[in-house]
Amino acid sequence: MTRLFISRDSTALSLGAEQVAQTIQAQTKDKHIEVVRNGSRGLYWLEPLIEVETSQGRIAYGPVQPEDVASLLENGLLEGKQHPLCLGNIEELPYFKNQNRLTFARVGLTDPVNLDDYIAHDGYQGLKNALTMQPTDIVKHVTDSGLRGRGGAAFPTGIKWNTVLNAPAEQKYIVCNADEGDSGTFSDRMIMEGDPFVLIEGMTIAGLAVGATQGYIYLRIEYPHAKVALNQAIAAAYQNGYLGENIQGSGKTFHLEVRMGAGAYICGEETSLLESLEGKRGLVRFKPPLPAIVGLFGKPTVVNNVISLASVPVILDKGGEYYRDYGMGRSRGTLPLQLAGNIKHPGLFEVAFGMTLRELLYDYGGGSASGRPIRAVQVGGPLGAYLHEGQFDTPLDYEAFAAISAVLGHGGIVVHDDTVNMADMARYAMEFCVEESCGKCTPCRIGSTRGVEVIDRIVSDVQKDKNTVLLRDLCDTMVFGSLCAMGGMTPYPVLSALNHFPEDFGLQKAAKV
Amino acid sequence: MQDYQSQKPIVLDILDAHRTMPGNLLPILHGIQDTLGYIPPAAVEDIAKALYLSKAEVHGVISFYHYFRTTPPGKHTIRICRAESCQAMNSKALENHAKQTLGVDFHETTSDEHFSLEPVYCLGNCACSPSITIDDEVHGRVTPEKFDQLLAACKGAK
Ligand SMILES: Cc1cc2nc3c(=O)[nH]c(=O)nc-3n(C[C@H](O)[C@H](O)[C@H](O)COP(=O)(O)O)c2cc1C
Ligand code: SF4
Ligand code: FES
């Protein structure tokens, strides 16, 4: 029996992986083969990818289109033989080999919804350990790991869990933030489609740690394939005693359910998300009280990003120190970076904190897709700053980014070549804020509308200097007067565009600060 | 527009199925939109009654979320990503091409009721921008030519 792997990841599907899988199946009816629909390795310029299991490891071919299948089979695809599309052992490609795949260890390797496969590849080892521990010890491992929230704010996960653990209540909740609204990000999606059990395991451990028996995954509606994979995996976990009552005979309970969002970016903000889960408009709540104390339905609630929770199993399996040994400074462990936009080799790159942006963009990303110079890079989603070439040597580290008035956020990196107009991008940032503001506070709701108008006036040469001053004032008001980071951080992309690329606003380059 | 009386039993069934679920309003709205294609304005009263909410509250929730719609969609819904990564790969040109080809703007439906066009802000397909979805299927690296092919395939498959 030969095993072939063709991804069910939605980006692979968006490039025709389904048609490739069907063509292979049609042309190998008489052969003894099994086609496993795995997650993606994240080397997206090579998708649709076919991997074949051989004694030399997993030999990959890509990018494959249905019309290539016949010639691949003729040339010995099933034996891993040579072909112009052959890439050799996928795990030996530098882009893959030089990563530190802790959270993504199984993504692309296993059948995402096959529980046996998960267990055969170190799955549920973390839960096994956690079931023998006191809640405080589980929390201690997470605290010791140095893990900070991967959803954007980088708050220490262990401290958050400890707060919920110490909040007395009959009912507590674990809520997974799977709203992943940032442009340029897809790591949550890849985990949910490519290794959903790791998220389920992480949430179960979180439940044991803080004493919560119910979990919700708040999933964005734009991720239908993730919904299917999660629900398949949850069903398998229930059937095999990994969810529900008396988990693996421990007497512990944890229930888990997927809830769909409805296309509002602001619902990624944790309190807006909780409102939405409660069936309301996603208006941001005032803090305090923290969700850890008064969260979902008024109960103590852990809200964590997908990647934060999916990093917990390896921490409980190998210990907090194992994870903490990766990284630099106060940024411990790994960050799954996502290379997107105008980049030759887009994809997922999980690596210890500390690599420079330049290494990532050029050594692995291969420069721009268009072949033109890279001019601006937005890191950390739509609320992240635009960086210029002079800043590419900054190491990927929370503090190093903060020092240049930038953020790492959820690890999304969107590359623009030199055809970009940065005044357009600044305008778009304001426009996005208009579109997505929850409307609760004036600086965000009205400020962003004014922002669009002011940028239009600057660009069309109406009282340029006066309006530039006005734009800066407006950004100040938004930074200091907004309730949440939607209004509070929209000025990051706007001001970085204005400061680093004033010429696109028709301003003197000398105005650069 | 369809007569609500024929839709009402479906709405009531969905309401009934979610009666005991905590935080059930979004799942109910999804259930209705998944089945009927949209949320009929006339359903608001039934929803409000079942959930002990005011009609204004239900309406407020429906209008808060971009995804929910209160008018019937075309046979196929096309969503074009407008976010940064897709912009970096020329999604603006694709957007213009799509609007011109279909003869509609965002939030509109073609006169033959075949296609509804909606904007979307990131599909998580940013590694292969620009991206669109047609119904539930994502398509990556969509050039205007590829868009035309996809459209033709949709029409062929009706
Ligand atoms: C406008 C806005 C959007 C956000 N979107 C997301 C999101 O899509 N996913 C996410 O995990 N966190 C998002 N966050 C951050 C959450 O508020 C919160 O910090 C996070 O879910 C906490 O989990 P973590 O500590 O594991 O990162 C967003 C915040 C803001 C202000
Ligand atoms: S800053 Fe904007 S999104 Fe955040 S609470 Fe205020 S109005 Fe809502
Ligand atoms: S920005 Fe278009 S798919 Fe993410």
PDB file of C-alpha atoms in Angstrom, chain B residues 47-116:
ATOM      1  CA  ILE B  47     -37.293  35.636  16.673  1.00  0.00           C
ATOM      2  CA  ALA B  48     -37.883  38.445  19.139  1.00  0.00           C
ATOM      3  CA  LYS B  49     -40.910  36.710  20.609  1.00  0.00           C
ATOM      4  CA  ALA B  50     -39.134  33.386  21.051  1.00  0.00           C
ATOM      5  CA  LEU B  51     -36.094  34.975  22.707  1.00  0.00           C
ATOM      6  CA  TYR B  52     -37.963  37.536  24.840  1.00  0.00           C
ATOM      7  CA  LEU B  53     -36.167  40.358  23.082  1.00  0.00           C
ATOM      8  CA  SER B  54     -37.491  43.506  21.488  1.00  0.00           C
ATOM      9  CA  LYS B  55     -37.680  43.656  17.713  1.00  0.00           C
ATOM     10  CA  ALA B  56     -35.202  46.534  17.859  1.00  0.00           C
ATOM     11  CA  GLU B  57     -32.691  44.362  19.674  1.00  0.00           C
ATOM     12  CA  VAL B  58     -32.929  41.571  17.109  1.00  0.00           C
ATOM     13  CA  HIS B  59     -32.743  44.036  14.276  1.00  0.00           C
ATOM     14  CA  GLY B  60     -29.729  45.678  15.932  1.00  0.00           C
ATOM     15  CA  VAL B  61     -27.882  42.365  16.006  1.00  0.00           C
ATOM     16  CA  ILE B  62     -28.706  41.510  12.396  1.00  0.00           C
ATOM     17  CA  SER B  63     -27.522  44.883  11.151  1.00  0.00           C
ATOM     18  CA  PHE B  64     -24.335  44.849  13.247  1.00  0.00           C
ATOM     19  CA  TYR B  65     -22.869  41.856  11.422  1.00  0.00           C
ATOM     20  CA  HIS B  66     -21.730  42.279   7.822  1.00  0.00           C
ATOM     21  CA  TYR B  67     -22.468  38.665   6.975  1.00  0.00           C
ATOM     22  CA  PHE B  68     -26.178  38.705   7.672  1.00  0.00           C
ATOM     23  CA  ARG B  69     -28.424  39.893   4.889  1.00  0.00           C
ATOM     24  CA  THR B  70     -32.097  40.758   4.817  1.00  0.00           C
ATOM     25  CA  THR B  71     -32.704  40.458   1.094  1.00  0.00           C
ATOM     26  CA  PRO B  72     -32.548  37.280  -1.003  1.00  0.00           C
ATOM     27  CA  PRO B  73     -29.102  36.735  -2.555  1.00  0.00           C
ATOM     28  CA  GLY B  74     -28.458  35.790  -6.145  1.00  0.00           C
ATOM     29  CA  LYS B  75     -27.966  32.160  -7.069  1.00  0.00           C
ATOM     30  CA  HIS B  76     -24.264  32.512  -6.315  1.00  0.00           C
ATOM     31  CA  THR B  77     -22.539  34.894  -3.930  1.00  0.00           C
ATOM     32  CA  ILE B  78     -19.141  36.178  -4.946  1.00  0.00           C
ATOM     33  CA  ARG B  79     -16.996  37.759  -2.250  1.00  0.00           C
ATOM     34  CA  ILE B  80     -13.923  39.703  -3.217  1.00  0.00           C
ATOM     35  CA  CYS B  81     -11.239  40.302  -0.644  1.00  0.00           C
ATOM     36  CA  ARG B  82     -10.408  43.961  -0.176  1.00  0.00           C
ATOM     37  CA  ALA B  83      -7.759  43.627   2.538  1.00  0.00           C
ATOM     38  CA  GLU B  84      -4.082  44.600   2.409  1.00  0.00           C
ATOM     39  CA  SER B  85      -2.458  41.384   1.255  1.00  0.00           C
ATOM     40  CA  CYS B  86      -4.816  41.118  -1.685  1.00  0.00           C
ATOM     41  CA  GLN B  87      -4.301  44.803  -2.444  1.00  0.00           C
ATOM     42  CA  ALA B  88      -0.560  44.123  -2.630  1.00  0.00           C
ATOM     43  CA  MET B  89      -1.375  41.666  -5.427  1.00  0.00           C
ATOM     44  CA  ASN B  90      -3.607  43.990  -7.378  1.00  0.00           C
ATOM     45  CA  SER B  91      -7.031  43.143  -6.034  1.00  0.00           C
ATOM     46  CA  LYS B  92      -8.233  46.639  -6.966  1.00  0.00           C
ATOM     47  CA  ALA B  93      -7.995  45.776 -10.641  1.00  0.00           C
ATOM     48  CA  LEU B  94      -9.842  42.534  -9.993  1.00  0.00           C
ATOM     49  CA  GLU B  95     -12.512  44.367  -8.034  1.00  0.00           C
ATOM     50  CA  ASN B  96     -13.071  46.832 -10.876  1.00  0.00           C
ATOM     51  CA  HIS B  97     -13.103  44.055 -13.435  1.00  0.00           C
ATOM     52  CA  ALA B  98     -15.681  42.104 -11.430  1.00  0.00           C
ATOM     53  CA  LYS B  99     -17.947  45.108 -10.967  1.00  0.00           C
ATOM     54  CA  GLN B 100     -17.747  45.928 -14.644  1.00  0.00           C
ATOM     55  CA  THR B 101     -18.287  42.368 -15.834  1.00  0.00           C
ATOM     56  CA  LEU B 102     -21.248  41.804 -13.545  1.00  0.00           C
ATOM     57  CA  GLY B 103     -22.584  45.328 -13.948  1.00  0.00           C
ATOM     58  CA  VAL B 104     -23.154  45.701 -10.210  1.00  0.00           C
ATOM     59  CA  ASP B 105     -21.494  47.338  -7.239  1.00  0.00           C
ATOM     60  CA  PHE B 106     -20.782  45.735  -3.880  1.00  0.00           C
ATOM     61  CA  HIS B 107     -23.915  44.661  -1.965  1.00  0.00           C
ATOM     62  CA  GLU B 108     -25.867  44.347  -5.216  1.00  0.00           C
ATOM     63  CA  THR B 109     -27.275  41.440  -7.201  1.00  0.00           C
ATOM     64  CA  THR B 110     -27.193  41.112 -10.976  1.00  0.00           C
ATOM     65  CA  SER B 111     -30.506  41.708 -12.728  1.00  0.00           C
ATOM     66  CA  ASP B 112     -30.701  38.047 -13.776  1.00  0.00           C
ATOM     67  CA  GLU B 113     -30.386  37.259 -10.048  1.00  0.00           C
ATOM     68  CA  HIS B 114     -27.444  35.025 -10.814  1.00  0.00           C
ATOM     69  CA  PHE B 115     -24.727  36.702  -8.777  1.00  0.00           C
ATOM     70  CA  SER B 116     -24.517  38.793  -5.630  1.00  0.00           C
TER      71      SER B 116
END
